[in-house]
Short mmCIF file of C-alpha atoms and ligand atoms in Angstrom, two decimals:
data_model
loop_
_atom_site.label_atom_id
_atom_site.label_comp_id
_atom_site.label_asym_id
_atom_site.label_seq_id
_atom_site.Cartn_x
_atom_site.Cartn_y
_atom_site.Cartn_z
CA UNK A 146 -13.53 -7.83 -42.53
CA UNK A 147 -10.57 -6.11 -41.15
CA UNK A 148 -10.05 -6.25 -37.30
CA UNK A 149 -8.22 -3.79 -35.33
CA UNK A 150 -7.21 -3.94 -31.84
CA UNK A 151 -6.03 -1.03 -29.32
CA UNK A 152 -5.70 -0.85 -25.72
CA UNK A 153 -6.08 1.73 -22.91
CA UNK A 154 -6.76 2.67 -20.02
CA UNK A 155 -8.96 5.34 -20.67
CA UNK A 156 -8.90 7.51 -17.39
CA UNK A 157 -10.46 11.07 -17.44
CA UNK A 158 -11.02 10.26 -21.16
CA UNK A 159 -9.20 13.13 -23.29
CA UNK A 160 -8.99 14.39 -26.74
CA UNK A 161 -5.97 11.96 -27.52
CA UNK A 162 -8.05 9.14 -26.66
CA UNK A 163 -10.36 10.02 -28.83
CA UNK A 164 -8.36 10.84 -31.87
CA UNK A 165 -6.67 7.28 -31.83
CA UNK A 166 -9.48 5.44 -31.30
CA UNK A 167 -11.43 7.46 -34.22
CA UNK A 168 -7.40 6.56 -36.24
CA UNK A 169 -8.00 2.85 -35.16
CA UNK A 170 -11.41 2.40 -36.60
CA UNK A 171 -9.85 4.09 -39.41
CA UNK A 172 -7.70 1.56 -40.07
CA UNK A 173 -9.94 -1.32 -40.28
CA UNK A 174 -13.92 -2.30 -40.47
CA UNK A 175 -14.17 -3.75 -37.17
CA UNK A 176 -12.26 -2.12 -33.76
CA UNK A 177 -12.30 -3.73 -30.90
CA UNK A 178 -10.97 -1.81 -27.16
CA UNK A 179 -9.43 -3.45 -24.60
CA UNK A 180 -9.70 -1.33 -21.23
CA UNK A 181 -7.18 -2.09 -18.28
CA UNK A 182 -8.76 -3.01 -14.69
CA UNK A 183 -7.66 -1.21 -12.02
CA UNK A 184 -5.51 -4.76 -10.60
CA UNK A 185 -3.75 -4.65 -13.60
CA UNK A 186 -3.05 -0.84 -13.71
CA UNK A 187 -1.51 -1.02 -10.21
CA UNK A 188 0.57 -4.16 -11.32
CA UNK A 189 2.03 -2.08 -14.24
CA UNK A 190 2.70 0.60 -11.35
CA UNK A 191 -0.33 3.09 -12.11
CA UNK A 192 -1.49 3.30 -8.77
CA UNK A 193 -3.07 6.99 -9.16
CA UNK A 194 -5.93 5.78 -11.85
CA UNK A 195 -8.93 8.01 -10.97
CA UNK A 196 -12.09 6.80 -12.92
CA UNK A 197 -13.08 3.28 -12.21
CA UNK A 198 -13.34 0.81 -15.05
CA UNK A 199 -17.13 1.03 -15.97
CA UNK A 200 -16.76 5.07 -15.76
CA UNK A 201 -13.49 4.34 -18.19
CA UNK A 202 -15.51 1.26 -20.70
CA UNK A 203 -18.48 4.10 -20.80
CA UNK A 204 -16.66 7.06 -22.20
CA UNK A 205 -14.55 4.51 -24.40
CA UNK A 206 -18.49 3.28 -25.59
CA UNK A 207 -19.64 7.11 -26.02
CA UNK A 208 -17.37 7.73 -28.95
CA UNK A 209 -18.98 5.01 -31.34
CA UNK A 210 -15.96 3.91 -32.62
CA UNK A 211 -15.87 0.55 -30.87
CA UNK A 212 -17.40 -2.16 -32.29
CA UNK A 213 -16.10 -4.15 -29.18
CA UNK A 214 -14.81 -3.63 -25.60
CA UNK A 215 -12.83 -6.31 -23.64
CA UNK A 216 -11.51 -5.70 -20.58
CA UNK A 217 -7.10 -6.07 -20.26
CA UNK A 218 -6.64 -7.91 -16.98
CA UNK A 219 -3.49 -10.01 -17.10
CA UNK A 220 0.07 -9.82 -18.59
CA UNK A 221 0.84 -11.61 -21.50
CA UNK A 222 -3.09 -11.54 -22.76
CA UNK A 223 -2.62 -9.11 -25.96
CA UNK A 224 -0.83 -11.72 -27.69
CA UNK A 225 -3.71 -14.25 -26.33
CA UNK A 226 -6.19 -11.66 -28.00
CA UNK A 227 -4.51 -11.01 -31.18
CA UNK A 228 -4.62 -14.90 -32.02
CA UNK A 229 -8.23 -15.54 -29.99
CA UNK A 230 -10.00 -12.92 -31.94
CA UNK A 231 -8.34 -13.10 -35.39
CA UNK A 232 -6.99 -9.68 -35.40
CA UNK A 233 -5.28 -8.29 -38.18
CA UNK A 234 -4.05 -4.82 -37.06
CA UNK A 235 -2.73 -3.78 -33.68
CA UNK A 236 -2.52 -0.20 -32.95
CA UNK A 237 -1.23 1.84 -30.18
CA UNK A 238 -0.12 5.56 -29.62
CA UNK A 239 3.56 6.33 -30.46
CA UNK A 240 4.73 6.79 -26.77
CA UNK A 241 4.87 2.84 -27.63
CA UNK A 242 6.86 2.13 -30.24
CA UNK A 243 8.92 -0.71 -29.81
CA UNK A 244 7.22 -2.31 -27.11
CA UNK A 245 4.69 -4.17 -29.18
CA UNK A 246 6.59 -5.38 -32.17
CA UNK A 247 6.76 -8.69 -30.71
CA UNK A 248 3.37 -9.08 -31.81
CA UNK A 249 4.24 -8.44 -35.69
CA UNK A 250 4.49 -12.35 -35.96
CA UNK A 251 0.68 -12.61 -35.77
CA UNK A 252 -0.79 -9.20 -37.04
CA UNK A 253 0.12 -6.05 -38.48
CA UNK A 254 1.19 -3.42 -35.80
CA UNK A 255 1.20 0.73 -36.08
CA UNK A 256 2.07 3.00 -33.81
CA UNK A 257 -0.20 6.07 -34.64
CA UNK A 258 0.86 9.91 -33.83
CA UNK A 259 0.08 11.00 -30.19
CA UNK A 260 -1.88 14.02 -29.91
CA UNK A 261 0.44 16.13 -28.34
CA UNK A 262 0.07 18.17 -25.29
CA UNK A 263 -3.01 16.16 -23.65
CA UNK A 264 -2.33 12.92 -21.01
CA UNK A 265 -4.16 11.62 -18.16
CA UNK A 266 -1.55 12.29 -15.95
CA UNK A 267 -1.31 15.84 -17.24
CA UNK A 268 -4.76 16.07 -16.90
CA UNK A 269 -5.14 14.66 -12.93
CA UNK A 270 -2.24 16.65 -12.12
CA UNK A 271 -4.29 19.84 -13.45
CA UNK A 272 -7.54 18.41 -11.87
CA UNK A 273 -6.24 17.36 -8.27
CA UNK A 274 -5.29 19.81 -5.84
CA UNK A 275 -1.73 18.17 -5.15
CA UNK A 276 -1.49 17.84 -1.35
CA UNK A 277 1.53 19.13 0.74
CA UNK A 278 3.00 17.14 2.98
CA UNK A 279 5.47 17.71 5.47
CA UNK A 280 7.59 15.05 7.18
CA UNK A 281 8.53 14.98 10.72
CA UNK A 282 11.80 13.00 11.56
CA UNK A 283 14.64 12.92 9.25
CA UNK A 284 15.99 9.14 9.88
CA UNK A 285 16.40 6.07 7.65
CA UNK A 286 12.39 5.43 6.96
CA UNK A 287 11.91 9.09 6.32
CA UNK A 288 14.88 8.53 4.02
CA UNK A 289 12.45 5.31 2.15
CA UNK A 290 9.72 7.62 2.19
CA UNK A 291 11.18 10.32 0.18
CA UNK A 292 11.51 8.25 -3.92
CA UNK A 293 8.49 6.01 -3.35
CA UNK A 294 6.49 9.38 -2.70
CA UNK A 295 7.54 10.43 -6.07
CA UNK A 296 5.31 7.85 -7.33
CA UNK A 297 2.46 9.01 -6.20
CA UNK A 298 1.64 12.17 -8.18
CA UNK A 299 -1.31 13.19 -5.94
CA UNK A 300 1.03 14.58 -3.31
CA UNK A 301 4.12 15.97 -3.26
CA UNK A 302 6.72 16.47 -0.31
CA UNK A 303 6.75 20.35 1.05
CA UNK A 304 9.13 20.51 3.92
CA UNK A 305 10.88 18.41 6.89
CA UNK A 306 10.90 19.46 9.90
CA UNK A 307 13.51 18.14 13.23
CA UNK A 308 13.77 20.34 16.00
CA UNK A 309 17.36 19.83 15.61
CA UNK A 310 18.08 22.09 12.55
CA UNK A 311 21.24 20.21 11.68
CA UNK A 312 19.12 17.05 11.00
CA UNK A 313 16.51 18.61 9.20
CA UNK A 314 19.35 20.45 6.43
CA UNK A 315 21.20 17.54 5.97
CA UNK A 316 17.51 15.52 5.00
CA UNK A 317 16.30 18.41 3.17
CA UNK A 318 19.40 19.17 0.54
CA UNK A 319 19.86 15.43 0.20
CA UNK A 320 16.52 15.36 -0.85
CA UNK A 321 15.94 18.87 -2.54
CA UNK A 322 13.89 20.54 -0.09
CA UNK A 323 13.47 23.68 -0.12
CA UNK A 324 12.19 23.73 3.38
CA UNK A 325 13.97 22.55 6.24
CA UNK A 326 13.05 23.53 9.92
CA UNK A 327 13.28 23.56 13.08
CA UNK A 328 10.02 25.90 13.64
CA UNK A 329 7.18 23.66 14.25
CA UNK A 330 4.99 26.99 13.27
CA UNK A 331 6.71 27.67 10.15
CA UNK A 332 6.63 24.16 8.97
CA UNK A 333 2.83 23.83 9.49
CA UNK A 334 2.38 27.00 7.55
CA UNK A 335 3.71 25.38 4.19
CA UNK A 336 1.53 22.16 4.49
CA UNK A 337 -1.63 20.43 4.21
CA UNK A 338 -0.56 17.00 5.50
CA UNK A 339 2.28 15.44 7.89
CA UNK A 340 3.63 12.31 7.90
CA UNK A 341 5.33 11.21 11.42
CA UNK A 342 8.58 9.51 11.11
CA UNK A 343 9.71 10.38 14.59
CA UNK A 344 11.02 8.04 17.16
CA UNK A 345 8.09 6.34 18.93
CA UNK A 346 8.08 8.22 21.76
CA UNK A 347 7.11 11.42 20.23
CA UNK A 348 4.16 10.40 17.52
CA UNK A 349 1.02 11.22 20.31
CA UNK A 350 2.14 14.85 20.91
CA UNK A 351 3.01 15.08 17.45
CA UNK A 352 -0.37 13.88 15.97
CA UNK A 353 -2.52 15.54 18.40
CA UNK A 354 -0.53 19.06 17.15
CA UNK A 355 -1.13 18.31 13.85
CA UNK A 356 -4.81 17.50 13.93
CA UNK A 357 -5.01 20.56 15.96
CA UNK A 358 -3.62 22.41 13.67
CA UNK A 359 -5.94 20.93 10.97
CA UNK A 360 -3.37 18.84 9.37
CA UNK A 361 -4.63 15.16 8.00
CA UNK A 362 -1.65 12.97 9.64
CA UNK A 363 0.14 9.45 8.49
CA UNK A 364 2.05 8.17 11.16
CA UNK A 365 4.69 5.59 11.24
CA UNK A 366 4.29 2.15 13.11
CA UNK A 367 3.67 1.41 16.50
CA UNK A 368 1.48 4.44 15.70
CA UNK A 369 0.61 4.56 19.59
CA UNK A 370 1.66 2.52 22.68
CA UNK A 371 -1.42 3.15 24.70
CA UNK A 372 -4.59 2.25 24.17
CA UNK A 373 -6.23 5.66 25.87
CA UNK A 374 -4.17 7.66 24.17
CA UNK A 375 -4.91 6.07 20.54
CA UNK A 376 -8.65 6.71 20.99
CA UNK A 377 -8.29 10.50 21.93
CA UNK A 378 -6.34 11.10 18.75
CA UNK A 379 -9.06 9.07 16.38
CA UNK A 380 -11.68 10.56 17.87
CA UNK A 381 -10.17 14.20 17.35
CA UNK A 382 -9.33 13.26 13.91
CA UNK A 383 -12.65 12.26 13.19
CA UNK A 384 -14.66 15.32 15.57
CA UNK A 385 -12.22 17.68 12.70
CA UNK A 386 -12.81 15.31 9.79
CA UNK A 387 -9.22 14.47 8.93
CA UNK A 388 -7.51 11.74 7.74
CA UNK A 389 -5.51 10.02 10.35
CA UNK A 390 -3.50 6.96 9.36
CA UNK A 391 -1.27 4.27 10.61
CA UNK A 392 2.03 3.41 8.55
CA UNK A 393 1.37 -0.16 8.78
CA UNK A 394 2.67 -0.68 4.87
CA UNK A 395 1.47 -4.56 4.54
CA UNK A 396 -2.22 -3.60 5.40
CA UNK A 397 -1.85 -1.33 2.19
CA UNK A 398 0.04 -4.02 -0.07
CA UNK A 399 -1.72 -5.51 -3.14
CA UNK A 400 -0.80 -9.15 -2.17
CA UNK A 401 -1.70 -9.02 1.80
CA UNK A 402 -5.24 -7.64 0.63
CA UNK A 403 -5.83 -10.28 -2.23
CA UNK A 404 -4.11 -12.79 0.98
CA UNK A 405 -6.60 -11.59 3.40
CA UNK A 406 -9.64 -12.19 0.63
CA UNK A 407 -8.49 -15.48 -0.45
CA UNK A 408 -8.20 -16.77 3.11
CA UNK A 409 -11.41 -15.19 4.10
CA UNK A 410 -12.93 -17.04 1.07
CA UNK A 411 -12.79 -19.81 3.51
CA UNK A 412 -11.59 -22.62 0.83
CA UNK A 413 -8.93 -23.52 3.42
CA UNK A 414 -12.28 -24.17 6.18
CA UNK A 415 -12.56 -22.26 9.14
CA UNK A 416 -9.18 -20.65 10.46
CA UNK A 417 -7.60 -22.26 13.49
CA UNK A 418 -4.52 -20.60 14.23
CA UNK A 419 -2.17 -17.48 12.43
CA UNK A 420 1.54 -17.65 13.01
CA UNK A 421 3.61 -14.63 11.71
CA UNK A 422 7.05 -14.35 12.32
CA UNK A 423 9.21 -11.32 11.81
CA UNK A 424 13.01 -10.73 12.74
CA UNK A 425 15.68 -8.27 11.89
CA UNK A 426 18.67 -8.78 13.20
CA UNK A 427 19.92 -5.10 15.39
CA UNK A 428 22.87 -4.22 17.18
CA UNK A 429 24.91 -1.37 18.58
CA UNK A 430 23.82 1.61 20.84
CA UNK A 431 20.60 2.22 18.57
CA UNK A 432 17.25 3.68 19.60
CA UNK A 433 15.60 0.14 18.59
CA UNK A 434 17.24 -1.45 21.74
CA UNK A 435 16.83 1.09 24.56
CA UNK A 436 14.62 0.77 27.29
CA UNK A 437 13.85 4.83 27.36
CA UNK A 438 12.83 4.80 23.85
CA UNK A 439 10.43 1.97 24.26
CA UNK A 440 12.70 0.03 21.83
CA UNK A 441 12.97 -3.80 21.89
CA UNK A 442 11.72 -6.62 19.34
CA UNK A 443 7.66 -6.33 19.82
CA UNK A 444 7.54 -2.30 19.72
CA UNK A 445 10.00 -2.81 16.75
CA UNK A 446 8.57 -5.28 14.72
CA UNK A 447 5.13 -6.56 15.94
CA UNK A 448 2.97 -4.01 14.28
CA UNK A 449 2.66 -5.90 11.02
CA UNK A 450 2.60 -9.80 12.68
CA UNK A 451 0.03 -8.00 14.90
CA UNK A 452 -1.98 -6.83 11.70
CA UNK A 453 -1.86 -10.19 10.48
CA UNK A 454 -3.65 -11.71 13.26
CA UNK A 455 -6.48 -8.76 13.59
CA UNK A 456 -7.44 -8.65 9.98
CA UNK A 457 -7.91 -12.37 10.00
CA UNK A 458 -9.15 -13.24 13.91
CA UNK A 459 -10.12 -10.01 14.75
CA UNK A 460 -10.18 -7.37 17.56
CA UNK A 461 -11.91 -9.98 20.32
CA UNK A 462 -9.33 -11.95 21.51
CA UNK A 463 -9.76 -13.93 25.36
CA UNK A 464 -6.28 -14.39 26.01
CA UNK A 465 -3.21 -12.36 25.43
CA UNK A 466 0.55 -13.67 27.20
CA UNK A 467 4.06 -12.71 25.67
CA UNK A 468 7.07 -14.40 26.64
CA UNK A 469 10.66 -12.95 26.08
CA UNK A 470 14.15 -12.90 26.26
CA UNK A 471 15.89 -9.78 27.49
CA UNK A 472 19.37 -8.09 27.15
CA UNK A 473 21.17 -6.38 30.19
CA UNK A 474 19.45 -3.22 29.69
CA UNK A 475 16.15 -4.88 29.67
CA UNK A 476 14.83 -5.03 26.15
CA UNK A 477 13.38 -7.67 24.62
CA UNK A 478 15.37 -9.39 21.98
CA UNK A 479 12.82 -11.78 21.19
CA UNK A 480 9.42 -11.72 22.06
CA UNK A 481 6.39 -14.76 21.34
CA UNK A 482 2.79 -13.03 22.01
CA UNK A 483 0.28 -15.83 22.78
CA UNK A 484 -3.39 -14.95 21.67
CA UNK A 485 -6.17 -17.35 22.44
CA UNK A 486 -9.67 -16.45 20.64
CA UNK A 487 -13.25 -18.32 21.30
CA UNK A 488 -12.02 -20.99 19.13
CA UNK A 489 -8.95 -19.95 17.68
CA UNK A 490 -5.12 -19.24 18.04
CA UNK A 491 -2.26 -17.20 17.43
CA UNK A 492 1.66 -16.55 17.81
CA UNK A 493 3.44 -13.97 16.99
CA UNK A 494 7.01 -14.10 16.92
CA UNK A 495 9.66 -11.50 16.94
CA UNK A 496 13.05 -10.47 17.18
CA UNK A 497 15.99 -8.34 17.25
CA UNK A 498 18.26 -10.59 18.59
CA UNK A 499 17.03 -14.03 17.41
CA UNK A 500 16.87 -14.81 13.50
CA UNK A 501 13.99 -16.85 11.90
CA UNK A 502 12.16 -17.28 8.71
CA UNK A 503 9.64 -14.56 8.26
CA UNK A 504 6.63 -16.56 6.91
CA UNK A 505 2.93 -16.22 7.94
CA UNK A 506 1.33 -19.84 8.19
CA UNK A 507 -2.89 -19.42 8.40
CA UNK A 508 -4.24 -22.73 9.49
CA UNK A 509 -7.60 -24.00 8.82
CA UNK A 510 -9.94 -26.82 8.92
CA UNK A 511 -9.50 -27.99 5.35
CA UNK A 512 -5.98 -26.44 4.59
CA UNK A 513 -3.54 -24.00 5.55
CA UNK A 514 -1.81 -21.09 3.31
CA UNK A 515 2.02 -20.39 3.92
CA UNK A 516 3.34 -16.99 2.19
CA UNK A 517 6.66 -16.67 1.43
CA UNK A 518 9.22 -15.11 3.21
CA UNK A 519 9.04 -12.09 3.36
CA UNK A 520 5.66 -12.31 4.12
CA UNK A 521 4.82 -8.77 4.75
CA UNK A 522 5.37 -7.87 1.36
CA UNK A 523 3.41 -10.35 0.26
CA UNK A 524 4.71 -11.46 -3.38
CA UNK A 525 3.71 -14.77 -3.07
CA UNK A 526 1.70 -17.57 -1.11
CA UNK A 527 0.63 -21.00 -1.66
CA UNK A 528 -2.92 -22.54 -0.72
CA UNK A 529 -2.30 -26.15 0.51
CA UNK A 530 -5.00 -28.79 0.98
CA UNK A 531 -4.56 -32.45 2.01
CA UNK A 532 -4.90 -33.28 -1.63
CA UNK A 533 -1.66 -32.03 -3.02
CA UNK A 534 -3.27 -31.51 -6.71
CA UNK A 535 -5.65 -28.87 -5.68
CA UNK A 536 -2.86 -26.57 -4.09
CA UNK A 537 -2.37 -23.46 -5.60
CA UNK A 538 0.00 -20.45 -6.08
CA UNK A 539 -0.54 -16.91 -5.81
CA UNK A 540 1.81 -13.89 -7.16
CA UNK A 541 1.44 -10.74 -6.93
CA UNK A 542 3.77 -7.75 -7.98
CA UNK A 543 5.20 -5.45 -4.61
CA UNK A 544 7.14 -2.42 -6.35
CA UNK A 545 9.84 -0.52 -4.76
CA UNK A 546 9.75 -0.39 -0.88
CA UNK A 547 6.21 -0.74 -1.05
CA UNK A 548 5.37 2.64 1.05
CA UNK A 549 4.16 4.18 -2.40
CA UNK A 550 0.97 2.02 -1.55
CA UNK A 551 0.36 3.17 1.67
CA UNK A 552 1.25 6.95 0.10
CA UNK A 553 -1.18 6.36 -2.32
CA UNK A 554 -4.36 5.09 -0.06
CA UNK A 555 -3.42 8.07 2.29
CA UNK A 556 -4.03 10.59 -0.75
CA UNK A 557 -6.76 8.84 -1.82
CA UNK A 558 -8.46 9.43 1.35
CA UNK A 559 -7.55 12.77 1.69
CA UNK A 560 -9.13 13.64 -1.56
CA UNK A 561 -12.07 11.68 -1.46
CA UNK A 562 -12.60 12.45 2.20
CA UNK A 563 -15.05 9.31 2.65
CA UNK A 564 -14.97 6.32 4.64
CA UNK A 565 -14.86 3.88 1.44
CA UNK A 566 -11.53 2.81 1.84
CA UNK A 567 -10.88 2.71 5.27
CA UNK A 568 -10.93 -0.78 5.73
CA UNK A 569 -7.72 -1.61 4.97
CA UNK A 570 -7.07 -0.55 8.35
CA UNK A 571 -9.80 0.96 10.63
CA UNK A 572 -9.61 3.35 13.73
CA UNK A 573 -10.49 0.00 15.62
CA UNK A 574 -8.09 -1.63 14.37
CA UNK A 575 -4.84 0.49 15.00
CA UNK A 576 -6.13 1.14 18.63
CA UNK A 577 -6.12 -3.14 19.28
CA UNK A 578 -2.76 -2.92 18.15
CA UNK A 579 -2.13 -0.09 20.48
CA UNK A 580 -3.67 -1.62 23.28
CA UNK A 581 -1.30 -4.95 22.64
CA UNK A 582 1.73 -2.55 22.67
CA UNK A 583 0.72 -1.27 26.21
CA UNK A 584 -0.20 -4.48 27.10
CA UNK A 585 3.34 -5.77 26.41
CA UNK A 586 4.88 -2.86 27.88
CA UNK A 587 3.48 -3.35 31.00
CA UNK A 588 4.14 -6.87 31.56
CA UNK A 589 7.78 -5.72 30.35
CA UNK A 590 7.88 -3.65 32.78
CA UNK A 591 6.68 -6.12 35.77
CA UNK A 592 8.56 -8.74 34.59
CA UNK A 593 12.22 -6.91 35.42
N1 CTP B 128 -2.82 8.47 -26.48
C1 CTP B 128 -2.62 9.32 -27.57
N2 CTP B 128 -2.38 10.66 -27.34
C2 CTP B 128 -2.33 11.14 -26.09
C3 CTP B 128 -2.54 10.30 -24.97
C4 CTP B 128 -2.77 8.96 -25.20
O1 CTP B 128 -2.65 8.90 -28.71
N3 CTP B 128 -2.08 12.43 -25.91
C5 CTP B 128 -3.02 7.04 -26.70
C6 CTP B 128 -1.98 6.15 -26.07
O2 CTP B 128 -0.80 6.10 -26.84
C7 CTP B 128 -2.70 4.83 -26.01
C8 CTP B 128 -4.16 5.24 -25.74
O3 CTP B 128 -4.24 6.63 -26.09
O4 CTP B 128 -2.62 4.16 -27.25
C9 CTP B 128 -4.56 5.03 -24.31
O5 CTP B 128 -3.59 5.66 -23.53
P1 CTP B 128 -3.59 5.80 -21.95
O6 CTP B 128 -2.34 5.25 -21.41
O7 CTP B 128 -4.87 5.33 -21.41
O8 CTP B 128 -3.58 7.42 -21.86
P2 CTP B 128 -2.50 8.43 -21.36
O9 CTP B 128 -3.08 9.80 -21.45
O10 CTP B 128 -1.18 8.23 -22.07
O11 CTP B 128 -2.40 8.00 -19.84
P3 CTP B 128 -1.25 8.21 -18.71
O12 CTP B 128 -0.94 9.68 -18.69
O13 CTP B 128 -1.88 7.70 -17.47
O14 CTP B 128 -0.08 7.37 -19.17
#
């Protein structure tokens, strides 16, 4: 009996699916269908998959032709298959030629005719209404913003807006705008969506406009330095149903969620104390170190240590104290925020002006787990125990500058307009971290 082999992933199931699967069986007696899981989808960099995998292993079931579906979850296991299963033919559409020869030492391989015309990213681009967004601020993040948005094909980048014009042109023909403005009016009229890359200062009068204007907003870390102030604007968001969001990009990271569920798993016991540690090293006459911008080290940096510590302690701390070092003008150059929890600590450690390795240590009862440096990315992390032989690695892939995640789970929520994946970082959430920035800030300021 002949066995063929083809893989997919299957989303919004088209007509070119189905002629190369109804090809595949051709080729052989007996086809087997491998269908990609959403993990491994967003580790080749499809982050924009729509159907889920039983939706996508149900249409691929509907067309009779498979004999067989397995499910694709890991690099490196076609080659595992091919030998496993005692296939004879592997077949894949001919926008692959090439890439699968290397499996011609164990079975036969074709590349059959695509159907032309018909994809599923043709197909979600026709089926999504793509949403407009608009960025405020023209600096360096809005700068980041601008390629890894181009990965996420859900949206797409309308207009920039500065209210000084010269800004907003410069940012706008670098990037191939064709709108760039200094009329806040103008701009709002060409958009569905805003995303806030202002300096700090600005972001509350800048999200409450938008929501007003019926505008779903992602805002750029610290979203909010007051606590007060962070509640009005969720609670208008959600009294007009819109989509606001904090920029926080590690809470949206592939590794720092499969981090937080590993650690939550509880193999290392119950968790003692979470250290997190982030510097950047900052100099000159720069918005990051004045006292009128609300620059220094914990406004700068702290939002993702912060993160860190909420996700895995939560909201309910007892005891909050920061201690710092300051430069003439007042700014903190390095900053260590105390938290003491019912039976738990943590430390987070930051700085502008002091350098140190940015690792995350969560301690427990029966272990501890130690990411790597850079920790907010995520990439990697290590599960130590007292027995040495039962540690264990974890990798996991971060592409580009990471933002296309948080891009990604913004448009997600936008079209879905539910609450199911909020949790990667809640209303509640953001407004802790808010509260801890105006926390800070005040003892800043009483401590001049
Ligand atoms: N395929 C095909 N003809 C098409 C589209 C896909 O023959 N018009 C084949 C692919 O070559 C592959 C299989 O169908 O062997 C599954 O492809 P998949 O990547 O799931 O579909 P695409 O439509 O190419 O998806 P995307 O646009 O997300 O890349």
């Amino acid at each position: 009996m002949k066995k063929v082999i083809t893989y997919g992933t299957f989303d919004l199931f088209h007509e070119g699916h189905y002629n190369l699967l109804k090809r595949a069986k051709d080729l052989g007696e007996y086809l087997i269908v491998g269908v990609t899981t959403e993990q491994f989808d967003e580790y080749r960099g499809k982050v924009n998959v729509i159907d889920s995998l039983m939706e996508r292993i149900e249409r691929v079931r509907q067309t009779g032709f498979a004999d067989e579906i397995i499910v694709e979850d890991h690099l490196g296991q076609k080659l595992d298959d091919v030998q496993k299963l005692g296939i004879d033919i592997f077949t894949v559409g001919s926008d692959w030629v090439g890439a699968f020869d290397y499996l011609k030492d164990y079975c036969e391989v074709i590349y059959l005719d695509r159907t032309k015309d018909v994809s599923s990213t043709m197909l979600r681009e026709k089926n999504q209404k793509i949403i407009k967004i608009g960025i405020i601020g023209s600096g360096r993040i809005a700068g980041r913003f601008m390629p890894e948005a181009k990965n996420v094909s859900a949206i797409n980048i309308e207009a920039v807006y500065n209210p000084r014009i010269e800004s907003a042109k410069k940012f706008g023909k670098k990037f191939d705008l064709d709108v760039y403005t200094d009329n806040w009016d103008f701009f709002l009229s060409k958009i569905d969506a805003v995303y806030i890359a202002s300096p700090h200062n600005a972001h509350y009068e800048y999200i409450k406009q938008a929501l007003t204007a019926d505008k779903h907003v992602l805002c750029e870390k610290p979203m909010i330095l007051n606590k007060t102030y962070a509640e009005e604007v969720f609670a208008l968001a959600k009294e007009k149903n819109l989509v606001l969001m904090e920029a926080i990009k590690t809470a949206y990271a592939p590794g720092f969620i499969k981090l937080l569920n590993i650690a939550k798993m509880r193999s290392i016991g119950k968790i003692y104390d979470v250290e997190a540690c982030f510097t950047r090293l900052a100099s000159g006459n720069i918005r990051e170190l004045k006292p009128e911008e609300n620059g220094g080290s914990f406004t700068e940096l702290a939002s993702a240590p912060l993160l860190a510590v909420i996700k895995l302690l939560g909201k309910d701390y007892d005891g909050l104290r920061f201690e710092s070092f300051t430069d003439k003008n007042g700014v903190d150059i390095y900053t260590k925020a105390y938290f003491k929890y019912k039976d738990s600590l943590a430390t987070v450690k930051v700085g502008l002006g002091v350098k140190s390795e940015g690792q995350l240590i969560i301690s427990g009862s029966n272990g501890y787990i130690i990411v790597d440096a850079p920790w907010w990315k995520t990439q990697g992390f290590e599960v130590r125990y007292e027995d040495t032989n039962k540690n264990e690695k974890f990798f996991v892939k971060y592409l580009g500058d990471g933002l296309r995640y948080e891009i990604n789970e913004f448009a997600a929520m936008i079209n879905k307009n539910d609450d199911k994946n909020r949790y990667k970082l809640t209303a509640g959430e953001s407004i802790a971290i808010a509260e801890i920035m105006e926390r800070f800030l005040t003892w800043r300021r009483k401590s001049e």
